[in-house]
PDB file of C-alpha atoms and ligand atoms in Angstrom:
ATOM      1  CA  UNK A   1       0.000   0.000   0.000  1.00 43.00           C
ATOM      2  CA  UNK A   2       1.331   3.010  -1.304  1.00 54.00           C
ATOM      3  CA  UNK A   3       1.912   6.483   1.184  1.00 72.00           C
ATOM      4  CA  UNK A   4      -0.458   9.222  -0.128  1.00 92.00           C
ATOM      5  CA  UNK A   5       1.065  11.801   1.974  1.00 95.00           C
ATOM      6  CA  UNK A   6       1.531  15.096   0.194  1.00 94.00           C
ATOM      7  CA  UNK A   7       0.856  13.670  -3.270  1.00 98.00           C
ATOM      8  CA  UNK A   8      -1.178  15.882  -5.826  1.00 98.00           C
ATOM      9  CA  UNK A   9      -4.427  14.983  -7.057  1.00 98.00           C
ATOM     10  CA  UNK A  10      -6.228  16.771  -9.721  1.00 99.00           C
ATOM     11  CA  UNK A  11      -9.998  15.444  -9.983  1.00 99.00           C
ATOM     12  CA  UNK A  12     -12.108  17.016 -12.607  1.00 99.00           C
ATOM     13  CA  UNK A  13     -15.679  17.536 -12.114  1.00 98.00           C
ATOM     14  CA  UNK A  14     -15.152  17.321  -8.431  1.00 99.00           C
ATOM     15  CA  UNK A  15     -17.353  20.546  -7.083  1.00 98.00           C
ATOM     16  CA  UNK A  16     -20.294  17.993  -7.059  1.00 98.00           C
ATOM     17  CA  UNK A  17     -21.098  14.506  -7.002  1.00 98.00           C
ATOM     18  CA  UNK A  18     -18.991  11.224  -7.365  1.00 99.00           C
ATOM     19  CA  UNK A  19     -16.057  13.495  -7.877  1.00 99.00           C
ATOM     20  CA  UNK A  20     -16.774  15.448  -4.672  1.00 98.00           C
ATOM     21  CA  UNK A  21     -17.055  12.381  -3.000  1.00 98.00           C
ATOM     22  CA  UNK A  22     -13.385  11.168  -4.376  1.00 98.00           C
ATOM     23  CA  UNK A  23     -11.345  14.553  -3.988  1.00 98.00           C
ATOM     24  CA  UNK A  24     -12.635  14.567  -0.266  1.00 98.00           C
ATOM     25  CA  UNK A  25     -11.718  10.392   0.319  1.00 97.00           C
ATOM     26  CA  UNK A  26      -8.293  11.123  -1.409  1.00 97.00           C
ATOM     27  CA  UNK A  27      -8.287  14.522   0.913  1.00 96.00           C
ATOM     28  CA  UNK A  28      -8.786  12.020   3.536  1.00 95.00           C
ATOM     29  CA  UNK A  29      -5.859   9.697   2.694  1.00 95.00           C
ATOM     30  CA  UNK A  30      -3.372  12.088   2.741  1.00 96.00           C
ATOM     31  CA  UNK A  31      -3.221  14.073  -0.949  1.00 98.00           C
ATOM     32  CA  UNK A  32      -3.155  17.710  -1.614  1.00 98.00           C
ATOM     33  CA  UNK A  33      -6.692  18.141  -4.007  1.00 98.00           C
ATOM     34  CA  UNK A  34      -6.814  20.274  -7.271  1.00 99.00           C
ATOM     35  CA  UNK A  35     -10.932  20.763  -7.294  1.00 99.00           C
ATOM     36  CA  UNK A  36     -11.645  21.122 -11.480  1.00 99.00           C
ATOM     37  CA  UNK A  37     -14.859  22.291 -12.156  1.00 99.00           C
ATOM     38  CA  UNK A  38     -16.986  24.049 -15.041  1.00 98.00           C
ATOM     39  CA  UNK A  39     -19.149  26.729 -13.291  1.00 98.00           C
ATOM     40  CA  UNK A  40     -20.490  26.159  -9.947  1.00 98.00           C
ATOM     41  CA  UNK A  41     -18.059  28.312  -7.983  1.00 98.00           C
ATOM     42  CA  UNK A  42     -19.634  28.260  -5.163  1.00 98.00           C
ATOM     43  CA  UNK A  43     -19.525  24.461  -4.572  1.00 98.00           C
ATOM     44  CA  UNK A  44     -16.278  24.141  -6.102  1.00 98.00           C
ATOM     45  CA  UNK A  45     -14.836  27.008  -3.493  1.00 98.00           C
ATOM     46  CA  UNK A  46     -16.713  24.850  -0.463  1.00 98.00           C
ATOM     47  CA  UNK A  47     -15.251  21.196  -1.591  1.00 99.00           C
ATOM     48  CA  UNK A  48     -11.587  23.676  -0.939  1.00 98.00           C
ATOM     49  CA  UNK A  49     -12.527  24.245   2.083  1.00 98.00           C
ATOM     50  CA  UNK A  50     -13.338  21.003   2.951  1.00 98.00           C
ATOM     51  CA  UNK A  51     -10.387  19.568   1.976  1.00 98.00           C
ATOM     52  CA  UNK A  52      -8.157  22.364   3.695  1.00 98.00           C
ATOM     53  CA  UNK A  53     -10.154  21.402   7.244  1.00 97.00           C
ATOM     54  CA  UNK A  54      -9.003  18.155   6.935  1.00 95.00           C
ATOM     55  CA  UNK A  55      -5.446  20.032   6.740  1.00 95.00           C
ATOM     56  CA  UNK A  56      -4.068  19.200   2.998  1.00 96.00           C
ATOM     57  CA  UNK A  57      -3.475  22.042   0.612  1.00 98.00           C
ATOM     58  CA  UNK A  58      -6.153  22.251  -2.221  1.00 98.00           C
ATOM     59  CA  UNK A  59      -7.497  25.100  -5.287  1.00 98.00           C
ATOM     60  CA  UNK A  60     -10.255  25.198  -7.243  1.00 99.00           C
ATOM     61  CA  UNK A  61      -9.569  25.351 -10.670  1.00 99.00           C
ATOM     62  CA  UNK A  62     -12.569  26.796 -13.138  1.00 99.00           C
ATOM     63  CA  UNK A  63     -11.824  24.816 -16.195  1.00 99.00           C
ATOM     64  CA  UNK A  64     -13.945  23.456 -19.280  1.00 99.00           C
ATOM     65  CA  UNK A  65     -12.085  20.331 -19.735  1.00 98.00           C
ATOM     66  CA  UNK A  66     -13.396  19.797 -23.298  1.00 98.00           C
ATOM     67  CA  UNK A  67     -11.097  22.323 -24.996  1.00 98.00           C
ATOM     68  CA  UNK A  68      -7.289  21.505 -24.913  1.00 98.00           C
ATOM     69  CA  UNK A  69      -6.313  25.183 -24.079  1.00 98.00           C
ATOM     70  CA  UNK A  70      -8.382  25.190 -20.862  1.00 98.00           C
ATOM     71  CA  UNK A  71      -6.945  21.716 -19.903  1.00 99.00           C
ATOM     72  CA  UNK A  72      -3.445  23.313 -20.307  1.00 98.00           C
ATOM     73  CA  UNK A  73      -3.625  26.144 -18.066  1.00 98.00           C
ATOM     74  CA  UNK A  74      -5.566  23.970 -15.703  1.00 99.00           C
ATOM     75  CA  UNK A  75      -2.732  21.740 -15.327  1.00 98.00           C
ATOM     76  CA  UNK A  76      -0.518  24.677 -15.674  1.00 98.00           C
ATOM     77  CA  UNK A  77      -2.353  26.097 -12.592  1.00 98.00           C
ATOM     78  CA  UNK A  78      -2.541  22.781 -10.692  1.00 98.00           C
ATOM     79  CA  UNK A  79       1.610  22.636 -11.294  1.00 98.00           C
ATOM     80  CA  UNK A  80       2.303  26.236 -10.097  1.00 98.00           C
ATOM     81  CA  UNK A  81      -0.306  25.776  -7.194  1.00 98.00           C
ATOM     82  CA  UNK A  82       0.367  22.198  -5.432  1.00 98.00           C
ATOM     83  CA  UNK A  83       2.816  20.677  -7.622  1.00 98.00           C
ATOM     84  CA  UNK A  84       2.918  17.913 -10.513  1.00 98.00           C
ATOM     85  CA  UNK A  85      -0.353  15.677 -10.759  1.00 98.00           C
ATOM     86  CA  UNK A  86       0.561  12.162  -9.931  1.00 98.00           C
ATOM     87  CA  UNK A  87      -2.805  11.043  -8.918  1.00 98.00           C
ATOM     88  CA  UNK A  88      -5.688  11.972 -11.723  1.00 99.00           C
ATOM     89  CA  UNK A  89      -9.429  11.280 -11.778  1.00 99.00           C
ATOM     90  CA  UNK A  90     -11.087  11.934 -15.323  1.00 99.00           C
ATOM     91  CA  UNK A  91     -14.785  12.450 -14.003  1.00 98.00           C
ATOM     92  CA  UNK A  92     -16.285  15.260 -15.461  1.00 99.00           C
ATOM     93  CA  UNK A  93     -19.061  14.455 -17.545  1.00 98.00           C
ATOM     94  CA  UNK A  94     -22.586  15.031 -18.374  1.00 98.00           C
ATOM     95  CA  UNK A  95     -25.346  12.997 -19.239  1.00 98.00           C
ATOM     96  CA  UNK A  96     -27.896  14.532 -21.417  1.00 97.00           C
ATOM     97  CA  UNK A  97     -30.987  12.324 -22.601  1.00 97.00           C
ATOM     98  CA  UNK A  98     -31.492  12.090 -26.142  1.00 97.00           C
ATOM     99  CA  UNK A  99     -33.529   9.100 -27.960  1.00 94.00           C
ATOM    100  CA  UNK A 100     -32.393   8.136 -30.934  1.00 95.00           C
ATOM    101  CA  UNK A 101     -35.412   9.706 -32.989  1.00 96.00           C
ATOM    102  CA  UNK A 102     -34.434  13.027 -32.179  1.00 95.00           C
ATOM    103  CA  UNK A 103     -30.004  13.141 -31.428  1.00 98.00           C
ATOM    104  CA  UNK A 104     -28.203  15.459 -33.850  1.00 98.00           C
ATOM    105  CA  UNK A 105     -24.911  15.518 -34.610  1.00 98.00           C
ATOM    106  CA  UNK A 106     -24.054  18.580 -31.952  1.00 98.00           C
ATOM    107  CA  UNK A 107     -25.274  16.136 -29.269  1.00 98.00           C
ATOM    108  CA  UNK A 108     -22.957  13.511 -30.318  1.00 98.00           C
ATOM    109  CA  UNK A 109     -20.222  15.668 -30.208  1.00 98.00           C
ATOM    110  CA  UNK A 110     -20.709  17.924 -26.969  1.00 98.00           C
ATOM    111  CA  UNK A 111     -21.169  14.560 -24.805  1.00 98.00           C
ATOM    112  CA  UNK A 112     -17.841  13.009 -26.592  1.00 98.00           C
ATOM    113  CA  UNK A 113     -16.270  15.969 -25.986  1.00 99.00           C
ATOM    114  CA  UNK A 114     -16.967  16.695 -22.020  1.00 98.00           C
ATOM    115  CA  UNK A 115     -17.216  12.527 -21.485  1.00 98.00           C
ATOM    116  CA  UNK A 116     -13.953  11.166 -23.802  1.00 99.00           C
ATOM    117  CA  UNK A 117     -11.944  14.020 -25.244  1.00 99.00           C
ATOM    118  CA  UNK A 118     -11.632  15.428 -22.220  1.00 99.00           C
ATOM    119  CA  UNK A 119     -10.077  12.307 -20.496  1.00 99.00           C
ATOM    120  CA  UNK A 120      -7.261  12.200 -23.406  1.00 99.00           C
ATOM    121  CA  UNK A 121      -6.414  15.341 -23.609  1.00 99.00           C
ATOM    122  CA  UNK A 122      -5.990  15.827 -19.528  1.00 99.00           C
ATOM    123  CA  UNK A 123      -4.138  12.390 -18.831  1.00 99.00           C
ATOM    124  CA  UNK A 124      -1.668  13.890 -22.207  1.00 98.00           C
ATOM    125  CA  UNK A 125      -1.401  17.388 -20.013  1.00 98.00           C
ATOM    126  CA  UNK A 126      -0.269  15.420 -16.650  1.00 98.00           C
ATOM    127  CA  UNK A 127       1.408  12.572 -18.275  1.00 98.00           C
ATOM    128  CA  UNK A 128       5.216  14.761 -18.440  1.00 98.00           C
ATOM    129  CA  UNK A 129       5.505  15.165 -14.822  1.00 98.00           C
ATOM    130  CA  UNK A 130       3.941  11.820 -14.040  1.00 98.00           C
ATOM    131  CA  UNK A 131       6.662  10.201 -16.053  1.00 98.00           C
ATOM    132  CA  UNK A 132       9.176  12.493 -14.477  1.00 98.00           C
ATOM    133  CA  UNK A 133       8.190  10.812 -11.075  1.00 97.00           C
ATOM    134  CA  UNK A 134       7.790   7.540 -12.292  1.00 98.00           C
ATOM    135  CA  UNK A 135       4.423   7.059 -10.051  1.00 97.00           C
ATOM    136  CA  UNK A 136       0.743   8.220 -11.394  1.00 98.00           C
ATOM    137  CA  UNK A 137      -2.887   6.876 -11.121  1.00 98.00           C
ATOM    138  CA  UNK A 138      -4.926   7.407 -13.360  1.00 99.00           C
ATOM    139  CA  UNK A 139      -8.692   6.910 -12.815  1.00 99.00           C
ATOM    140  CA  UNK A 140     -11.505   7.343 -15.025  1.00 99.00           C
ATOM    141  CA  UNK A 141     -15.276   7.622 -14.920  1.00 99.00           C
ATOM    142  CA  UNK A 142     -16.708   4.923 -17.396  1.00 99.00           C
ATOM    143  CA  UNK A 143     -20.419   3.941 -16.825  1.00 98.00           C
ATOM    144  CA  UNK A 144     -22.992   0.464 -17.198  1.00 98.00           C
ATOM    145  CA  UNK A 145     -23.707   2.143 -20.301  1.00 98.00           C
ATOM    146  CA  UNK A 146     -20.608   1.527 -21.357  1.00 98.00           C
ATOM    147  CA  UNK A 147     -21.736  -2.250 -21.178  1.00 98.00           C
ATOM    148  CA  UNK A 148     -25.440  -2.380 -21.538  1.00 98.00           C
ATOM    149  CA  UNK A 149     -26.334   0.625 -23.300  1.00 98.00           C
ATOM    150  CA  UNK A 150     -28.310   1.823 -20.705  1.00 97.00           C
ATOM    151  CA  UNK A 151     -31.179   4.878 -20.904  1.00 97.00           C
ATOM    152  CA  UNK A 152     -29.021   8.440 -21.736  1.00 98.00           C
ATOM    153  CA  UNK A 153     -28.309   7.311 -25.681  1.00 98.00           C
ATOM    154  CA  UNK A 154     -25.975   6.303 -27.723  1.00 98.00           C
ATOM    155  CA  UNK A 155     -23.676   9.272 -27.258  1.00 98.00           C
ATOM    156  CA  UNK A 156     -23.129   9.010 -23.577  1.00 98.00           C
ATOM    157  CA  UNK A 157     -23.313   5.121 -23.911  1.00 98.00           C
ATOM    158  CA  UNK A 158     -19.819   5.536 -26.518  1.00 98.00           C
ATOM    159  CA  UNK A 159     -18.463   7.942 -24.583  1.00 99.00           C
ATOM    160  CA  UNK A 160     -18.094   5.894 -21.690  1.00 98.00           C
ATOM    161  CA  UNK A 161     -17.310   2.922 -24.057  1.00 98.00           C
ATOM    162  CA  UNK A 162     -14.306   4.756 -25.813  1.00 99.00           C
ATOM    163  CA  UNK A 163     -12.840   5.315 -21.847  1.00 99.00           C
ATOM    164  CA  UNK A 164     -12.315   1.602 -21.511  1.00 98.00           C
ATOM    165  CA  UNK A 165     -10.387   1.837 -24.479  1.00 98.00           C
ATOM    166  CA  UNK A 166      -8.364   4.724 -23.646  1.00 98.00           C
ATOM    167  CA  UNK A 167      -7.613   3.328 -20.144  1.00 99.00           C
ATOM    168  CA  UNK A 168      -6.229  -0.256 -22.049  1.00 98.00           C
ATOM    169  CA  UNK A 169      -4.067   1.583 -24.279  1.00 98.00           C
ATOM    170  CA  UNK A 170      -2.503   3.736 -21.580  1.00 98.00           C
ATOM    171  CA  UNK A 171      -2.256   0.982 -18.948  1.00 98.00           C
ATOM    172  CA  UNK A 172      -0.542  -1.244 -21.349  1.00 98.00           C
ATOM    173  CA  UNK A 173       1.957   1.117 -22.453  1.00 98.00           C
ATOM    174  CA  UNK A 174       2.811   3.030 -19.182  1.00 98.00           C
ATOM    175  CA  UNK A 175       2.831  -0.317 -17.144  1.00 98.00           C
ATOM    176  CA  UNK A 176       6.858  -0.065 -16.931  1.00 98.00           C
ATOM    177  CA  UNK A 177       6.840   3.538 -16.035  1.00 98.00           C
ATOM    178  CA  UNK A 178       4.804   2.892 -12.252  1.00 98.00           C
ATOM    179  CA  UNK A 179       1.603   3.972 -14.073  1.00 98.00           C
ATOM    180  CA  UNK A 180      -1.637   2.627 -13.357  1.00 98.00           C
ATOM    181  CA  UNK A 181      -5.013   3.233 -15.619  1.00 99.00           C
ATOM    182  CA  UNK A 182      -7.805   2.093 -14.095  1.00 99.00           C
ATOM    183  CA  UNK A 183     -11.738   2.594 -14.858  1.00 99.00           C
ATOM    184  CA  UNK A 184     -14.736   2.727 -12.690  1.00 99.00           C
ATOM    185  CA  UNK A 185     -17.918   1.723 -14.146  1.00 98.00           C
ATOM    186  CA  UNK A 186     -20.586   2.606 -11.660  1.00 98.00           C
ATOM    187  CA  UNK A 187     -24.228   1.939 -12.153  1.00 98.00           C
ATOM    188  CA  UNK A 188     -26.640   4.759 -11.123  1.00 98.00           C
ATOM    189  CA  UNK A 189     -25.565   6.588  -8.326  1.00 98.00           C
ATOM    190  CA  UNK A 190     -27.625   9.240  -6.252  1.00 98.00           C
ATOM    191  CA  UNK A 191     -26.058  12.841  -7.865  1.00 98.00           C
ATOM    192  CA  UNK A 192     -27.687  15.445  -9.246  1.00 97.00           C
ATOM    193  CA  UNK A 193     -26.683  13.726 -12.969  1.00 97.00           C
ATOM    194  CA  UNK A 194     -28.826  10.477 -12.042  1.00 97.00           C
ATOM    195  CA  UNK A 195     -31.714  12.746 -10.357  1.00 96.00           C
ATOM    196  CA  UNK A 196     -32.037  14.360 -13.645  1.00 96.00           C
ATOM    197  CA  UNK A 197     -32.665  11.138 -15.865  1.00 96.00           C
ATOM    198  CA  UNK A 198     -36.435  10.457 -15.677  1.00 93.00           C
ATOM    199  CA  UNK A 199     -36.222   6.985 -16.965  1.00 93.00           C
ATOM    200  CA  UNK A 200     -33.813   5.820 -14.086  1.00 95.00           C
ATOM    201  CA  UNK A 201     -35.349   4.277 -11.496  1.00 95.00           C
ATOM    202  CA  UNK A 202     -34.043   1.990  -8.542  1.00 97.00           C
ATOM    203  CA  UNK A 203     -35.988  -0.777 -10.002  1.00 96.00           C
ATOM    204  CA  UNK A 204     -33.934  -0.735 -13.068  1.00 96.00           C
ATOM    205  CA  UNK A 205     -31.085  -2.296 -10.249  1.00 98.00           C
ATOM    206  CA  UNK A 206     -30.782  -5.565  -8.703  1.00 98.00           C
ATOM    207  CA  UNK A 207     -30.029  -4.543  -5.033  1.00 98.00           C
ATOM    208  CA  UNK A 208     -33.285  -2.057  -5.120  1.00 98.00           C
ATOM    209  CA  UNK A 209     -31.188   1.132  -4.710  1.00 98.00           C
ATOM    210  CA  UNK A 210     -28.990   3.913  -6.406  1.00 98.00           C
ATOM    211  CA  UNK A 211     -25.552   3.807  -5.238  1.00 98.00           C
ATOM    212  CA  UNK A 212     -23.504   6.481  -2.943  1.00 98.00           C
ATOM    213  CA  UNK A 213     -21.122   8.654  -3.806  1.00 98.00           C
ATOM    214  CA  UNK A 214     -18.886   6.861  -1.190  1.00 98.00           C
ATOM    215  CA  UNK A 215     -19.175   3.498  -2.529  1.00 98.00           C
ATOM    216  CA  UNK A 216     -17.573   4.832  -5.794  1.00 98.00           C
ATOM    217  CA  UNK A 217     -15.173   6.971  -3.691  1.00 98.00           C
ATOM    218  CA  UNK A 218     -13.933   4.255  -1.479  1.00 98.00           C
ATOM    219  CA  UNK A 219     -12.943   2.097  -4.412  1.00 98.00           C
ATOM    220  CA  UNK A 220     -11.443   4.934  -6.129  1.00 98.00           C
ATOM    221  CA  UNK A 221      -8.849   5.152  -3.111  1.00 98.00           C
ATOM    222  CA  UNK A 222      -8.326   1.628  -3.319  1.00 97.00           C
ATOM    223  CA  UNK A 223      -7.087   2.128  -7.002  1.00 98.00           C
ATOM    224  CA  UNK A 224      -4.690   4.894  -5.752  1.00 97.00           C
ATOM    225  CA  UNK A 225      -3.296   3.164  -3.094  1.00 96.00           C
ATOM    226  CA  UNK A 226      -2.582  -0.277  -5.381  1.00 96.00           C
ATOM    227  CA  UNK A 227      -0.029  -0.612  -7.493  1.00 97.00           C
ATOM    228  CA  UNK A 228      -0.422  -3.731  -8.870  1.00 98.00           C
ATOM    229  CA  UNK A 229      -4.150  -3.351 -10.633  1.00 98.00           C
ATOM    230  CA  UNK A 230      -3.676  -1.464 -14.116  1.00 98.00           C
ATOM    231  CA  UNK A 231      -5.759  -1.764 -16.915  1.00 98.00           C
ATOM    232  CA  UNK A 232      -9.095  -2.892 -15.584  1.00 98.00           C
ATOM    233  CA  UNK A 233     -13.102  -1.740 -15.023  1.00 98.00           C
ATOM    234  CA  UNK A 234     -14.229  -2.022 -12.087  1.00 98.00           C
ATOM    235  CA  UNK A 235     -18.235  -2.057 -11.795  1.00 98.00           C
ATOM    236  CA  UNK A 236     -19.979  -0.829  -9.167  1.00 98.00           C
ATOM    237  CA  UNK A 237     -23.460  -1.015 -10.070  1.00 98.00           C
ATOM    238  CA  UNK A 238     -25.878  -2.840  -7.377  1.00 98.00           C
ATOM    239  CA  UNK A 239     -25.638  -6.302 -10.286  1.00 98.00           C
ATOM    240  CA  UNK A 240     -26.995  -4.038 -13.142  1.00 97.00           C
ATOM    241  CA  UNK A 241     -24.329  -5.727 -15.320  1.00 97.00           C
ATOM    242  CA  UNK A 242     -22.673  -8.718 -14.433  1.00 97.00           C
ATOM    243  CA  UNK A 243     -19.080  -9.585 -15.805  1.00 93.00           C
TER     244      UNK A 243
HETATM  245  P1  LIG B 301     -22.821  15.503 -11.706  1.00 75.50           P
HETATM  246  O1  LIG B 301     -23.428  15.398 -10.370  1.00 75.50           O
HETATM  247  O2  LIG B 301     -23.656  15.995 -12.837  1.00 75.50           O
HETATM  248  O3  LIG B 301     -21.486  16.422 -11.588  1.00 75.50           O
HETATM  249  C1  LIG B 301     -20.778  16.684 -12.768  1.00 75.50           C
HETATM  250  C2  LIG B 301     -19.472  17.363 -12.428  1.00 75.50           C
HETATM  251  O4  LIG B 301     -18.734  17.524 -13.644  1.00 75.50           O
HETATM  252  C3  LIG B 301     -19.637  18.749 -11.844  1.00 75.50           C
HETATM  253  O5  LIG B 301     -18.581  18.980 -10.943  1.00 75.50           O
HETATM  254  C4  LIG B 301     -19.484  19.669 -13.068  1.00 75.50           C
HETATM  255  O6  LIG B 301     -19.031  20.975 -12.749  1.00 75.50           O
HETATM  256  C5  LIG B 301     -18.425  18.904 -13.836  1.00 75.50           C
HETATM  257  N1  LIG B 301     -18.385  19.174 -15.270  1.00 75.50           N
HETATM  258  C6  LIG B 301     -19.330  18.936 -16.199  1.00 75.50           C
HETATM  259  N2  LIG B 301     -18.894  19.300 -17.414  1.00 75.50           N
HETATM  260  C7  LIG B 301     -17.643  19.777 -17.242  1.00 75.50           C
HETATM  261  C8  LIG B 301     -16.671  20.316 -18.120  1.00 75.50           C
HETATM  262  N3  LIG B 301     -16.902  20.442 -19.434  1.00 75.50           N
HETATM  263  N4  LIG B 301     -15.475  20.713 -17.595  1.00 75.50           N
HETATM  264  C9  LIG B 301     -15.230  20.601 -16.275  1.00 75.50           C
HETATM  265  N5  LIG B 301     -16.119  20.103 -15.391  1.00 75.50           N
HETATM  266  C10 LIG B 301     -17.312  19.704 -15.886  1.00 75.50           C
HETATM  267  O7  LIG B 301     -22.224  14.101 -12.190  1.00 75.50           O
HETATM  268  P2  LIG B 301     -21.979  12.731 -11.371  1.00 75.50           P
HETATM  269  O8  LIG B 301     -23.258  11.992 -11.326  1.00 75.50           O
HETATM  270  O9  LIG B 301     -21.234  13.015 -10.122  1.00 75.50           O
HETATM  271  O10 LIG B 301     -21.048  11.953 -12.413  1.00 75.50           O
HETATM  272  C11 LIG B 301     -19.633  11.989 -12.352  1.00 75.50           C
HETATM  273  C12 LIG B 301     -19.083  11.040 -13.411  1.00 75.50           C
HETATM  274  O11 LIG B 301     -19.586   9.720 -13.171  1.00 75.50           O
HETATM  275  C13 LIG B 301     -19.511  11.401 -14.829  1.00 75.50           C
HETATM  276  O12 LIG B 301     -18.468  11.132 -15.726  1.00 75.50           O
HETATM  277  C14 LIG B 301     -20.674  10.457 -15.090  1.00 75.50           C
HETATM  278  O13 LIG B 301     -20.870  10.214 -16.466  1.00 75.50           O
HETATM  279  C15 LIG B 301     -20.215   9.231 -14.331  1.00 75.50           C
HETATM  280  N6  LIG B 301     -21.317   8.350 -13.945  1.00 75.50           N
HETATM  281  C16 LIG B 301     -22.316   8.809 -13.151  1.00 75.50           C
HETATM  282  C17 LIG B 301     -23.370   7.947 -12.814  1.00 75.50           C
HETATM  283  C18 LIG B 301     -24.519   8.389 -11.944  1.00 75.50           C
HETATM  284  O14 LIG B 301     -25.523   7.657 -11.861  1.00 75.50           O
HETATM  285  N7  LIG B 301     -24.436   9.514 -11.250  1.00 75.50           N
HETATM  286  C19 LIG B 301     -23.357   6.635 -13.299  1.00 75.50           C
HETATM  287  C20 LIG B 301     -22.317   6.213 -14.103  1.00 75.50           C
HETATM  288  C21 LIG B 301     -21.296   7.063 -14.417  1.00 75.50           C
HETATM  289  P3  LIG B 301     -20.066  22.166 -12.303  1.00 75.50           P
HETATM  290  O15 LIG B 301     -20.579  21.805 -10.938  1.00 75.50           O
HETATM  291  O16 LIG B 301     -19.215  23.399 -12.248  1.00 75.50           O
HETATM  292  O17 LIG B 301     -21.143  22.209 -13.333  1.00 75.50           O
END
């Protein structure tokens, strides 16, 4: 088990939700937080605090991580701020219903923007100085729909699709370098994201229930702290897909 003691974490989307929940459980373990969010500032300045009370260093960082020059002064900020990345969470994403009858292009291409892109072009803007240290985690935010389809559409269910294959191409090549790429695949999970999908209902899961935000968070540390997973999904999802 790895010593998370003054290490640098940079978690996108983290002002709310599952990526609250993570930057506060990494907070917890040890790591400085870099709080990336899109406009909430409000939230995004309160997750800070949080994280300072618990006596690590953290900054919010306002950041659309969807366009590549955003991404670089994020990281540029991040760097200046707290130090090199060497533990990053990809979880910034939205989920936007659209049925098949009615998705236009545009749709397609916002939600693989915020939910894919922007996983490729941060883990390129932090990869440097995690090679320089020759230790990083890298942790993304796949989904079910990645596996089943599930009920946002066909863009969301590809974006989360294309992360598992962005997180087997990195893992495989960065394996000798003390780099681990890991995905989460979580199941519906009570956030504000989840509360806005009408069709989603607890029913839809096994176990009867939505899933915390600590349930993903807790395995997300788990990830961090082991260096000897790389290169797999790990589904948390109350048995909505079984692998
Ligand atoms: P959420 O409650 O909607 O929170 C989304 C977060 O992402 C917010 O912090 C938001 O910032 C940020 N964000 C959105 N677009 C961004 C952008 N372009 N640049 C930077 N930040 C951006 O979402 P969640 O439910 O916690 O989901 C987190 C991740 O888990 C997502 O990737 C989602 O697809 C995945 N996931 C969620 C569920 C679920 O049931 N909740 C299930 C499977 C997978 P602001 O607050 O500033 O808007």
């Amino acid at each position: 088990m790895e010593d998370l003691i003054g290490k640098v974490a940079l978690v996108t989307g983290a002002s709310r939700g599952i990526g609250r929940a993570i930057a506060l459980a990494l907070a917890g373990t040890g790591a400085n937080i870099a709080v990336n969010y899109r406009s909430r500032d409000n939230e995004a300045t309160e997750v800070v605090s949080q994280v300072r009370r618990l006596g690590r260093l953290a900054v919010a960082v306002k950041a659309d991580v969807s366009v590549s020059a955003d991404v670089n002064r994020m990281v540029g900020i991040v760097e200046k701020e707290l130090g090199s990345p060497s533990i990053l969470v990809n979880n910034a994403g939205i989920g936007v219903m659209h049925s098949i009858d009615t998705i236009t292009e545009k749709d397609w291409n916002d939600t693989i923007a915020v939910n894919l892109t922007s996983a490729f072009l941060t883990i390129q803007a932090v990869l440097p100085g995690m090679r320089a240290l020759k230790w990083g985690r890298i942790i993304s935010l796949s989904s079910a729909a990645a596996q089943i389809g599930g009920v946002v559409g066909p863009h969301y269910a590809a974006s989360k699709a294309g992360i598992l294959g962005l997180t087997h191409y990195y893992a495989a090549y960065l394996a000798k370098e003390g780099i681990t790429v890991n995905a989460i695949a979580p199941g519906p999970v009570s956030t504000e994201m989840a509360a806005g999908l009408s069709q989603l209902s607890p029913d839809l899961v096994p176990v009867g229930r939505f899933g915390t935000v600590e349930e993903i968070s807790e395995v997300a540390v788990m990830l961090v702290r082991n260096g000897y997973i790389t290169g797999q999904t790990f589904n948390i999802n109350g048995g909505r897909y079984l692998s």
